[in-house]
Coordinates of C-alpha atoms and ligand atoms in Angstrom, one line a residue:
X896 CA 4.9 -11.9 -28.8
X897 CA 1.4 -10.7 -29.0
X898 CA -0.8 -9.7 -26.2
X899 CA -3.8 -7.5 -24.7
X900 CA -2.8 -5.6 -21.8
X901 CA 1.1 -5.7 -21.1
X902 CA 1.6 -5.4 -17.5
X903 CA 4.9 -4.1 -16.1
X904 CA 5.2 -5.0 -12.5
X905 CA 4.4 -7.9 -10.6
X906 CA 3.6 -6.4 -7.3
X907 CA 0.2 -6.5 -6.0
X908 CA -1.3 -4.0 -9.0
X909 CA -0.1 -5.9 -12.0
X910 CA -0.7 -9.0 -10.8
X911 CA -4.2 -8.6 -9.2
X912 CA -5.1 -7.0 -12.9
X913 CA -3.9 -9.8 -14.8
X914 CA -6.0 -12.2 -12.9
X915 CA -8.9 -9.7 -13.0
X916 CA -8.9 -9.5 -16.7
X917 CA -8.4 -13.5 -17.4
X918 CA -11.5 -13.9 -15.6
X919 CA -13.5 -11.0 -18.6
X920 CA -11.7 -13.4 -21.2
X921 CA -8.8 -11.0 -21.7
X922 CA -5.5 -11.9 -22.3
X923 CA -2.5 -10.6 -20.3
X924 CA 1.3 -10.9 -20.2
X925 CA 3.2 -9.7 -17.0
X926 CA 6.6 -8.5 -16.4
X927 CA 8.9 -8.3 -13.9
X928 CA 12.5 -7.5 -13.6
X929 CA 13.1 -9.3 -10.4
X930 CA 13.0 -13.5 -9.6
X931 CA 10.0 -14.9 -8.6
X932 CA 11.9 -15.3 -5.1
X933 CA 12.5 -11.9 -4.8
X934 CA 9.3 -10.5 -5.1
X935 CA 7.4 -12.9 -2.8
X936 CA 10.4 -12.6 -0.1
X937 CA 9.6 -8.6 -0.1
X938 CA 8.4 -7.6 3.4
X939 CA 6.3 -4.8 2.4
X940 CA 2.7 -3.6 4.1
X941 CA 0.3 -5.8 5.7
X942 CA -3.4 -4.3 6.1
X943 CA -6.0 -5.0 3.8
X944 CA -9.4 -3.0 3.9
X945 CA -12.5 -5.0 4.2
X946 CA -13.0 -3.8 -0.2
X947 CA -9.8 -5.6 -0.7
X948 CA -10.5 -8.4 1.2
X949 CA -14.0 -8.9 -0.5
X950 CA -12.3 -8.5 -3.9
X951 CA -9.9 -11.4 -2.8
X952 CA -12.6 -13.5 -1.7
X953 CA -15.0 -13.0 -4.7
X954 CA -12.3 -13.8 -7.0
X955 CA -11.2 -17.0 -6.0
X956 CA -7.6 -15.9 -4.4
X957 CA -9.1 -15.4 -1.0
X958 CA -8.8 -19.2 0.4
X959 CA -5.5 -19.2 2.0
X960 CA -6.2 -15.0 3.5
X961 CA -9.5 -16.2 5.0
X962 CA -7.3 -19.2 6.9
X963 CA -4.0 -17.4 8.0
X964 CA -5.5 -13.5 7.7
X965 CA -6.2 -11.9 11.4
X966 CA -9.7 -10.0 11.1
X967 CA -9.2 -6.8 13.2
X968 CA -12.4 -5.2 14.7
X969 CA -10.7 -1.8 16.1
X970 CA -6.9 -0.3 16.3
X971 CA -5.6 1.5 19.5
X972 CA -4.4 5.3 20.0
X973 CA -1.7 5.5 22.9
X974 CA -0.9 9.0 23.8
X975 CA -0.5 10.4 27.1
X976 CA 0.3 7.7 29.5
X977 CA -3.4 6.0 28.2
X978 CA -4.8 3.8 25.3
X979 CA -7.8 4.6 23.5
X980 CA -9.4 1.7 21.6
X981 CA -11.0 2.7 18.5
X982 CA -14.1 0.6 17.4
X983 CA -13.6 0.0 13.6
X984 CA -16.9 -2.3 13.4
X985 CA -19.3 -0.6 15.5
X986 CA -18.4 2.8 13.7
X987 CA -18.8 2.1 10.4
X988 CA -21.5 -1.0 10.4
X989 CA -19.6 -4.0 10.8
X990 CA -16.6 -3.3 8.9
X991 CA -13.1 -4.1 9.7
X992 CA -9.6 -5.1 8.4
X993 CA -7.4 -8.2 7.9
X994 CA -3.9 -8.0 8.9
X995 CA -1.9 -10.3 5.9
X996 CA 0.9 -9.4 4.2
X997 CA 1.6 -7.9 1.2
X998 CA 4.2 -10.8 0.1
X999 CA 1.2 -13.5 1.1
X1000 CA -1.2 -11.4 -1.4
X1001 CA 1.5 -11.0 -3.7
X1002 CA 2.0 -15.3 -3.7
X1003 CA -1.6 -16.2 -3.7
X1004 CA -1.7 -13.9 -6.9
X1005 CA 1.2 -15.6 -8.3
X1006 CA -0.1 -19.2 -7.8
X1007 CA -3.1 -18.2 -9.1
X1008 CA -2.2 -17.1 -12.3
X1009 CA 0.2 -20.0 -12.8
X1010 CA -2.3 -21.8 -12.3
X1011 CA -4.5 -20.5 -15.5
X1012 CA -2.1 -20.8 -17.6
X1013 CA -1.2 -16.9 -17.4
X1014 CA 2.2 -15.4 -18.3
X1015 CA 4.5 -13.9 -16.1
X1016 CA 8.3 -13.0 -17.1
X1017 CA 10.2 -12.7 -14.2
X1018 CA 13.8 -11.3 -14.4
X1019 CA 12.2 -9.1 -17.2
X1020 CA 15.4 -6.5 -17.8
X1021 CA 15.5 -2.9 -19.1
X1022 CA 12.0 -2.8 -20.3
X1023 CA 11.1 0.0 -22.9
X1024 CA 7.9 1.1 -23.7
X1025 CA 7.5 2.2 -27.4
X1026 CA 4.3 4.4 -29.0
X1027 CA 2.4 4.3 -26.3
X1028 CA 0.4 7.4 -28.1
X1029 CA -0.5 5.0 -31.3
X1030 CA -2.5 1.8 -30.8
X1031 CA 0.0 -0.7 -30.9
X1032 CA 2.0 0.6 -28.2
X1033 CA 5.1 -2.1 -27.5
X1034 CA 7.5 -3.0 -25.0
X1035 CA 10.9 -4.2 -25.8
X1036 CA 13.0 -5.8 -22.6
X1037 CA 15.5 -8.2 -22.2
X1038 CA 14.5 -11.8 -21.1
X1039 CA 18.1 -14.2 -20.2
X1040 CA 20.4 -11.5 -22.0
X1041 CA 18.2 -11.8 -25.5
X1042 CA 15.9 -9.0 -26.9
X1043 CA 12.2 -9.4 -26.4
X1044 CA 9.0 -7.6 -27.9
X1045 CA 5.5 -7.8 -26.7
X1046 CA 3.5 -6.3 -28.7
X1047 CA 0.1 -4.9 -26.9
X1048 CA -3.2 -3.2 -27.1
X1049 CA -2.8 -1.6 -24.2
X1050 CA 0.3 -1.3 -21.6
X1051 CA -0.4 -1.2 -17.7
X1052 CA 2.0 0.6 -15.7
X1053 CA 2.0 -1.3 -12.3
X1054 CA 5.8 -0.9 -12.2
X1055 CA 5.9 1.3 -8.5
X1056 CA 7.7 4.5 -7.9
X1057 CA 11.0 3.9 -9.3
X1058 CA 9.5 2.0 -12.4
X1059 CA 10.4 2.8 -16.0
X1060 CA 6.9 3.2 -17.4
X1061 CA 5.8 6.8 -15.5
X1062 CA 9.4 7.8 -16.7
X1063 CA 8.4 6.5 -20.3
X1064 CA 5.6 9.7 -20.5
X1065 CA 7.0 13.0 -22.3
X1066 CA 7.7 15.5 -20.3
X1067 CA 5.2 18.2 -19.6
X1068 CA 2.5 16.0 -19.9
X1069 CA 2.2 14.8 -16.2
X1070 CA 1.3 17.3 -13.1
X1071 CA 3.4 15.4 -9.8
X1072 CA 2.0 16.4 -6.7
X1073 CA 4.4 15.5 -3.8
X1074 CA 4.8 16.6 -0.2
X1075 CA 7.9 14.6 1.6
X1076 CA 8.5 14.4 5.4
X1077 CA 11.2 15.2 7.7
X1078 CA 11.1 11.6 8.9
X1079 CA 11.6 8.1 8.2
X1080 CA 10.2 4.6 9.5
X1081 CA 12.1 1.7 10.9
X1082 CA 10.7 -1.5 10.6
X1083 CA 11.3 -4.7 12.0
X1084 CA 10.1 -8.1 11.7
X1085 CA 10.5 -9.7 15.2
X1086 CA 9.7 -14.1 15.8
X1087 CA 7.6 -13.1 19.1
X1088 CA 4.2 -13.7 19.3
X1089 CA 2.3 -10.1 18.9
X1090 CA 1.7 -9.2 22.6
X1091 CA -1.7 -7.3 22.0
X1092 CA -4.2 -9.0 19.8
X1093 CA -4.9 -5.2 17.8
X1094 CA -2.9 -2.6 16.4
X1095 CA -1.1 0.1 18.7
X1096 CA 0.0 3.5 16.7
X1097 CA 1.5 5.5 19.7
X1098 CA 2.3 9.0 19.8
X1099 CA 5.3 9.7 22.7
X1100 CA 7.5 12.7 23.3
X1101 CA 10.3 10.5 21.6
X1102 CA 8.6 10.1 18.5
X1103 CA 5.9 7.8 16.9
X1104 CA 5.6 4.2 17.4
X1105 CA 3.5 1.5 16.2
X1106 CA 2.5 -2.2 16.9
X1107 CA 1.5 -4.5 14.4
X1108 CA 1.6 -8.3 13.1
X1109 CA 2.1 -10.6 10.5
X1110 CA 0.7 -14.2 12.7
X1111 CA 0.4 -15.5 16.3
X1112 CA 4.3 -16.0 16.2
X1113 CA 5.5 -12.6 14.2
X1114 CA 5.3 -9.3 15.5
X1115 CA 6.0 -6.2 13.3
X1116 CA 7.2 -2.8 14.6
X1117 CA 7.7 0.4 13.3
X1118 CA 9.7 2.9 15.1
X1119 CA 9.8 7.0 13.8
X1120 CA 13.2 8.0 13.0
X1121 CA 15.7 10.9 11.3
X1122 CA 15.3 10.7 7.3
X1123 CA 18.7 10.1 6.8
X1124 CA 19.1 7.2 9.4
X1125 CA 21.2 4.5 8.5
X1126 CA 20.2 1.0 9.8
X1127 CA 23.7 0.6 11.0
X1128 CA 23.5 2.5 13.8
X1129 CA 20.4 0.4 15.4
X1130 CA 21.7 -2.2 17.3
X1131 CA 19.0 -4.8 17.7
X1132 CA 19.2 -4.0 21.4
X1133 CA 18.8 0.0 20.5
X1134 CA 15.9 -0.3 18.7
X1135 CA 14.2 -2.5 21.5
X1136 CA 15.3 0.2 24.2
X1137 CA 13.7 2.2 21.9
X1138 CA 10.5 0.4 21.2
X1139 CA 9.7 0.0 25.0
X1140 CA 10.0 3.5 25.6
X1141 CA 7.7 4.7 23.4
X1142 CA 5.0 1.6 23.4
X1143 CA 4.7 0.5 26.6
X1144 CA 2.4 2.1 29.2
X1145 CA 2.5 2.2 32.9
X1146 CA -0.5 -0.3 33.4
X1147 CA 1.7 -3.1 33.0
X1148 CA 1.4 -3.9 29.6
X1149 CA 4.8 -4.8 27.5
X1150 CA 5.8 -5.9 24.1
X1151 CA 7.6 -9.4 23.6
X1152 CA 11.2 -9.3 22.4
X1153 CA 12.1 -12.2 19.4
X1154 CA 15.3 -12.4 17.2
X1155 CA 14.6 -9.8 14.8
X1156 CA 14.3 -11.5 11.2
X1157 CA 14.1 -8.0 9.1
X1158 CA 14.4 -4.7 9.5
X1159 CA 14.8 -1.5 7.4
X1160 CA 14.0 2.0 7.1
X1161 CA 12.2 3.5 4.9
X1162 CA 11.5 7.0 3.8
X1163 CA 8.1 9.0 3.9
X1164 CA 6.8 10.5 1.2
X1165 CA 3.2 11.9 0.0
X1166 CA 3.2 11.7 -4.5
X1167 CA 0.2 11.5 -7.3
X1168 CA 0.4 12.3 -10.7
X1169 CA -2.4 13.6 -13.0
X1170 CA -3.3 12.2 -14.8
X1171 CA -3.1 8.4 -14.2
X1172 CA -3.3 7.7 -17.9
X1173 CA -1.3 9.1 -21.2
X1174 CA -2.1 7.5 -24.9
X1175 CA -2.8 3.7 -24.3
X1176 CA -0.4 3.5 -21.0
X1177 CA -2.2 3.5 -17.5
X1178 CA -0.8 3.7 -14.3
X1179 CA -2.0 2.1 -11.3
X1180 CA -0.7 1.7 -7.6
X1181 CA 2.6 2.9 -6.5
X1182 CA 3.9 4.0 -10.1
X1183 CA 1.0 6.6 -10.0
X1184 CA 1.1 7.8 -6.1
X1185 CA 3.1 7.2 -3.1
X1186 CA 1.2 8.0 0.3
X1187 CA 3.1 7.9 3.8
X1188 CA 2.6 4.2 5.6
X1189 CA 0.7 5.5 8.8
X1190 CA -3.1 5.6 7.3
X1191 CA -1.9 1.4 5.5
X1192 CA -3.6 2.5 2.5
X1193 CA -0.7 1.7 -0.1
X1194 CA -1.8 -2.1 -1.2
X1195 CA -5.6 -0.8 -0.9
X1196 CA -5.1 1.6 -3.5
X1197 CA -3.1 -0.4 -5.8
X1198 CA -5.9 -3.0 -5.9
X1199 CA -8.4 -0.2 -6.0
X1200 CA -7.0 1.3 -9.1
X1201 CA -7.1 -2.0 -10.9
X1202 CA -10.3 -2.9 -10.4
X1203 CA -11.3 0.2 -12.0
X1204 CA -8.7 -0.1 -15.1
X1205 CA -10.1 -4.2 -15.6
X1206 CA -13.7 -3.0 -15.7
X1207 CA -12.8 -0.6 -18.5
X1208 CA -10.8 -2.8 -20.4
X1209 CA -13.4 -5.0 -20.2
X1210 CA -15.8 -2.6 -21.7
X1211 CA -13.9 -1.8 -24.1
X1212 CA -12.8 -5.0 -25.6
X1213 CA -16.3 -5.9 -25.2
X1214 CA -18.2 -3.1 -26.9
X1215 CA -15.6 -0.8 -28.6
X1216 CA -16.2 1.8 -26.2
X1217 CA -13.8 4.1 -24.3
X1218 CA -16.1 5.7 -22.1
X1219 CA -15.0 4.1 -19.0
X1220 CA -11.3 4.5 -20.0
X1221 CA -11.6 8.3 -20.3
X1222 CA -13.3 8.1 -17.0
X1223 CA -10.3 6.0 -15.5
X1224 CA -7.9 8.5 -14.0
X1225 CA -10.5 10.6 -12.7
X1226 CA -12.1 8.1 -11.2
X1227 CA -9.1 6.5 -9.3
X1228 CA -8.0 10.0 -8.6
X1229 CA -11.2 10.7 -6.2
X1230 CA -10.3 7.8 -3.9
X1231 CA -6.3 8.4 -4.3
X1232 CA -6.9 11.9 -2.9
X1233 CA -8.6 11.1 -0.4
X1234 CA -6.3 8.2 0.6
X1235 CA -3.5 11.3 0.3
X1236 CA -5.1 13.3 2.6
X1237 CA -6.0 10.6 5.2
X1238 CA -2.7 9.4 5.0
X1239 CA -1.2 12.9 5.3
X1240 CA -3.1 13.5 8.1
X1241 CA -2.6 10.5 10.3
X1242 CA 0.9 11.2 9.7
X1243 CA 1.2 14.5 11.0
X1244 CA -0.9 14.0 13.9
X1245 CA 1.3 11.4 15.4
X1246 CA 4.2 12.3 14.2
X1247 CA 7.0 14.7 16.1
X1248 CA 8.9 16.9 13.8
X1249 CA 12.2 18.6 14.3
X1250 CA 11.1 22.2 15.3
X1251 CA 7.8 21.6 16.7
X1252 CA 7.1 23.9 19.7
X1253 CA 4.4 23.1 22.3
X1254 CA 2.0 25.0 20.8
X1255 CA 2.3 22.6 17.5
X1256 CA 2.6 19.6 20.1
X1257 CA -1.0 20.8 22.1
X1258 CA -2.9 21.0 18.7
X1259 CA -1.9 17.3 17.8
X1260 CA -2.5 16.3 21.5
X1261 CA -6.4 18.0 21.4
X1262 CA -6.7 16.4 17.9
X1263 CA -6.1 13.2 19.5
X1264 CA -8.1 14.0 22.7
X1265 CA -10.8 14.8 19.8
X1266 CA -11.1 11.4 18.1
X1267 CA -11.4 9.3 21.5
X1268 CA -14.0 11.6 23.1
X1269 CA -15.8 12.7 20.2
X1270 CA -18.2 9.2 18.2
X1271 CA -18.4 12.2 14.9
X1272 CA -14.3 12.0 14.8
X1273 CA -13.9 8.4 15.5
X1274 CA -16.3 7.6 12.8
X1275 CA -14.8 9.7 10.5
X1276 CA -11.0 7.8 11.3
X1277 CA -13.0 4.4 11.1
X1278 CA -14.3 5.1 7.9
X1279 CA -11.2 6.4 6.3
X1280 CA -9.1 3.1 7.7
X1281 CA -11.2 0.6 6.8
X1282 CA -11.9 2.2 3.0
X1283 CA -14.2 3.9 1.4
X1284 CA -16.7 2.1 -0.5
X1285 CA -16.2 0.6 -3.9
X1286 CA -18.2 2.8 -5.4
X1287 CA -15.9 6.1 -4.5
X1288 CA -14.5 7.2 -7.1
X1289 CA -18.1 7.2 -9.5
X1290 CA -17.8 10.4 -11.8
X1291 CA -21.4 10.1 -12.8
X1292 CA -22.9 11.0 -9.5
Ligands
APR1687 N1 10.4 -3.5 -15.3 C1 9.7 -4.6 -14.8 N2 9.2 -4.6 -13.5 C2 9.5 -3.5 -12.7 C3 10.3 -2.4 -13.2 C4 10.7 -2.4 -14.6 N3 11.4 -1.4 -15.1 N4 10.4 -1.5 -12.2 C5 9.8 -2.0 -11.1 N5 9.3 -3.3 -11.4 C6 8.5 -4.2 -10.5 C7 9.1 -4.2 -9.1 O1 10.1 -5.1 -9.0 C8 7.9 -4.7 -8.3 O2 7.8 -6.1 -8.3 O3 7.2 -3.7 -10.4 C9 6.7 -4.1 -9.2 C10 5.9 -3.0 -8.5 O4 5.3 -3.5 -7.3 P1 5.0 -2.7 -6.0 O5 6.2 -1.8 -5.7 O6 4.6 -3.6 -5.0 O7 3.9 -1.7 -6.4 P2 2.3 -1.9 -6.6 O8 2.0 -3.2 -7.2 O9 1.8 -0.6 -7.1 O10 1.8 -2.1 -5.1 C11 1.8 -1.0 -4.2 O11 3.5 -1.7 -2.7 O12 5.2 -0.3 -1.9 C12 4.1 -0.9 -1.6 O13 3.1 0.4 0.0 C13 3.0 0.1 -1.3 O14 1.5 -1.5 -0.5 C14 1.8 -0.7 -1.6 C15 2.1 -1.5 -2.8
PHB1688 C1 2.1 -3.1 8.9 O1 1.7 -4.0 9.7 O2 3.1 -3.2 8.2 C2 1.5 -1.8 9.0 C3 0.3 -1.6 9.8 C4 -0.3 -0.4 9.9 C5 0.2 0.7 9.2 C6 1.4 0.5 8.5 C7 2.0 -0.7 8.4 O3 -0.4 1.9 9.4

């Protein structure tokens, strides 16, 4: 088989870039090594920033977002026995997010590639990339058992952080940059209609908390916890003790319980590698950095970075020039760094780590204090949650 770009992944990255380069004309094959039904049963993240969003929309995969998406105007910063309501729209002119998961984006995508006739080959197995430093770089995987080739011009790593294609770059030839926590996050997925209409990230003596949604009828909650927690030892009815405690306020306010659907824990961990890029293999989204889940700008950046990459291989297979693909990693790595660092920082704001003394514990509380009182702080969070402009990442200015 015989391609342009061979994708591996079929998260939100590989997929979103498939159907951005089908509509320049280029030709695409995607794979994956799980089912179809695995990937879009994935309960993953679930904020889109209002670039995203716009992407969706202008590219024809926004219909069933714009019906079932919430739009949020502003998120909420409980600390202190208060709530603090912070005004996304009014802070950064207008601008918000849409609350939608990952695993709707991830289906729309899917559908819509279907749809045009594009490739995907799910249960894709033991994928190997092959002279990735000549220009016929090729993959060889296993499709039903039986040896496959695709042959490409270019191979897109979209393949997340345990994926085979950063691993597939020689050693020495990649910087990683990684910063990991002494913490993890619980999730759940609870059927109980959300009990506040915005997001809630609460910082309590007992550690952080946060309220979220998926739709009038699902909640989802996150709950800070050791890093080497095992989901065995939270009892549904532990984990609701637990939620109360450290969401609920003492004006009256409290969360609805539901059967809980899902839940898991996952670690937290800060990662980029420089460059995104080596011979004729790019990687975008989670395969090329990993930032903590408190700032939600996972997805964001994983879309981000493909626009980017299908611009340039649009360029190129347009006009035989590589400008634009020399100027890729550098480019994406402007926004991921500052994605890194917003992340980072949320995180250790609201955040309780093992060790902190009050003095640590006063600084996070006067940083807090600092964003509510203070319109030069809140814009700054605003701007940072809802995303930076498309533009970003622009080398030439
Ligand atoms: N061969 C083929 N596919 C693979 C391989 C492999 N060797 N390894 C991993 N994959 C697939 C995974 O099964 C997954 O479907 O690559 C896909 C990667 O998708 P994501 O992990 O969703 O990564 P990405 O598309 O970069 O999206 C980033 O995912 O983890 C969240 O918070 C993160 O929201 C962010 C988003
Ligand atoms: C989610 O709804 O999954 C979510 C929301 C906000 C975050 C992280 C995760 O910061």
């Amino acid at each position: 088989m015989r391609t342009q770009v061979g994708i591996i992944g079929a998260g939100p990255a590989g997929l979103m870039l498939s159907h951005l380069l089908h509509r320049q004309g280029i030709e695409s094959v995607v794979l994956e090594k799980h089912t179809r039904e695995y990937v879009e049963r994935r309960v993953r993240a679930g904020v889109l920033e209002q670039g995203t969003v716009d992407l969706l929309n202008e590219t024809g995969v926004g219909e069933r977002m714009r019906r079932e998406g919430m739009v949020h105007h502003g998120i909420h910063l409980r600390f202190g026995g208060g709530t603090h309501r912070v005004a996304l729209d009014e802070l950064t002119g207008g601008r918000g997010i849409t609350v939608y998961g990952q695993q709707e984006v991830v289906k729309d995508l899917i559908r819509a590639r279907l749809e045009a006739g594009g490739t995907i080959q799910f249960s894709a197995e033991q994928a190997r990339l092959l002279d990735l430093d000549t220009e016929r770089p090729r993959i060889q995987y296993l499709h039903d058992g039986a040896p496959c080739e695709l042959e490409c011009d270019f191979v897109a790593g979209c393949d997340g952080s345990h994926g085979v294609s950063r691993r597939s770059i020689p050693d020495g030839v990649l910087a990683v940059l990684e910063r990991t926590y002494p913490y993890a996050w619980l999730g759940i997925l609870a059927q109980a209609p959300p009990a506040h209409d915005e997001l809630i990230y609460a910082y309590h003596e007992r550690g952080f908390a946060l309220f979220s949604m998926r739709s009038p009828k699902l909640t989802r909650l996150y709950l800070q916890v050791e890093p080497d927690e095992q989901i065995e030892g939270w009892s549904d009815d532990r984990i609701w003790r637990e939620l109360h405690a450290r969401l609920e306020t003492d004006d009256g306010w409290r969360l609805n319980e539901g059967p809980i659907i899902e839940k898991g824990i996952t670690g937290m961990r800060s990662c980029v590698v420089e460059p995104m890029q080596y011979g004729r293999l790019y990687l975008a989204g989670d395969s090329a950095h990993i930032v903590p889940p408190t700032g939600a700008k996972g997805m964001n950046l994983a879309i981000a970075d493909v626009r980017v990459l299908a611009q340039a291989l649009a360029a190129y297979f347009e006009t035989g020039d590589t400008t634009a693909l020399e100027r890729y990693s550098p480019t994406c790595l402007r926004r991921v760094w500052r994605a890194e660092h917003f992340s980072w920082w949320m995180t250790s704001m609201l955040h309780r780590s093992p060790g902190d003394d009050a003095f640590q514990q006063r600084l996070q509380r006067s940083q807090l204090d600092y964003i509510v009182r203070s319109r030069a702080a809140s814009t700054s969070l605003a701007e940072n949650y809802v995303g930076l402009p498309l533009d970003w990442g622009r080398t030439d200015v």
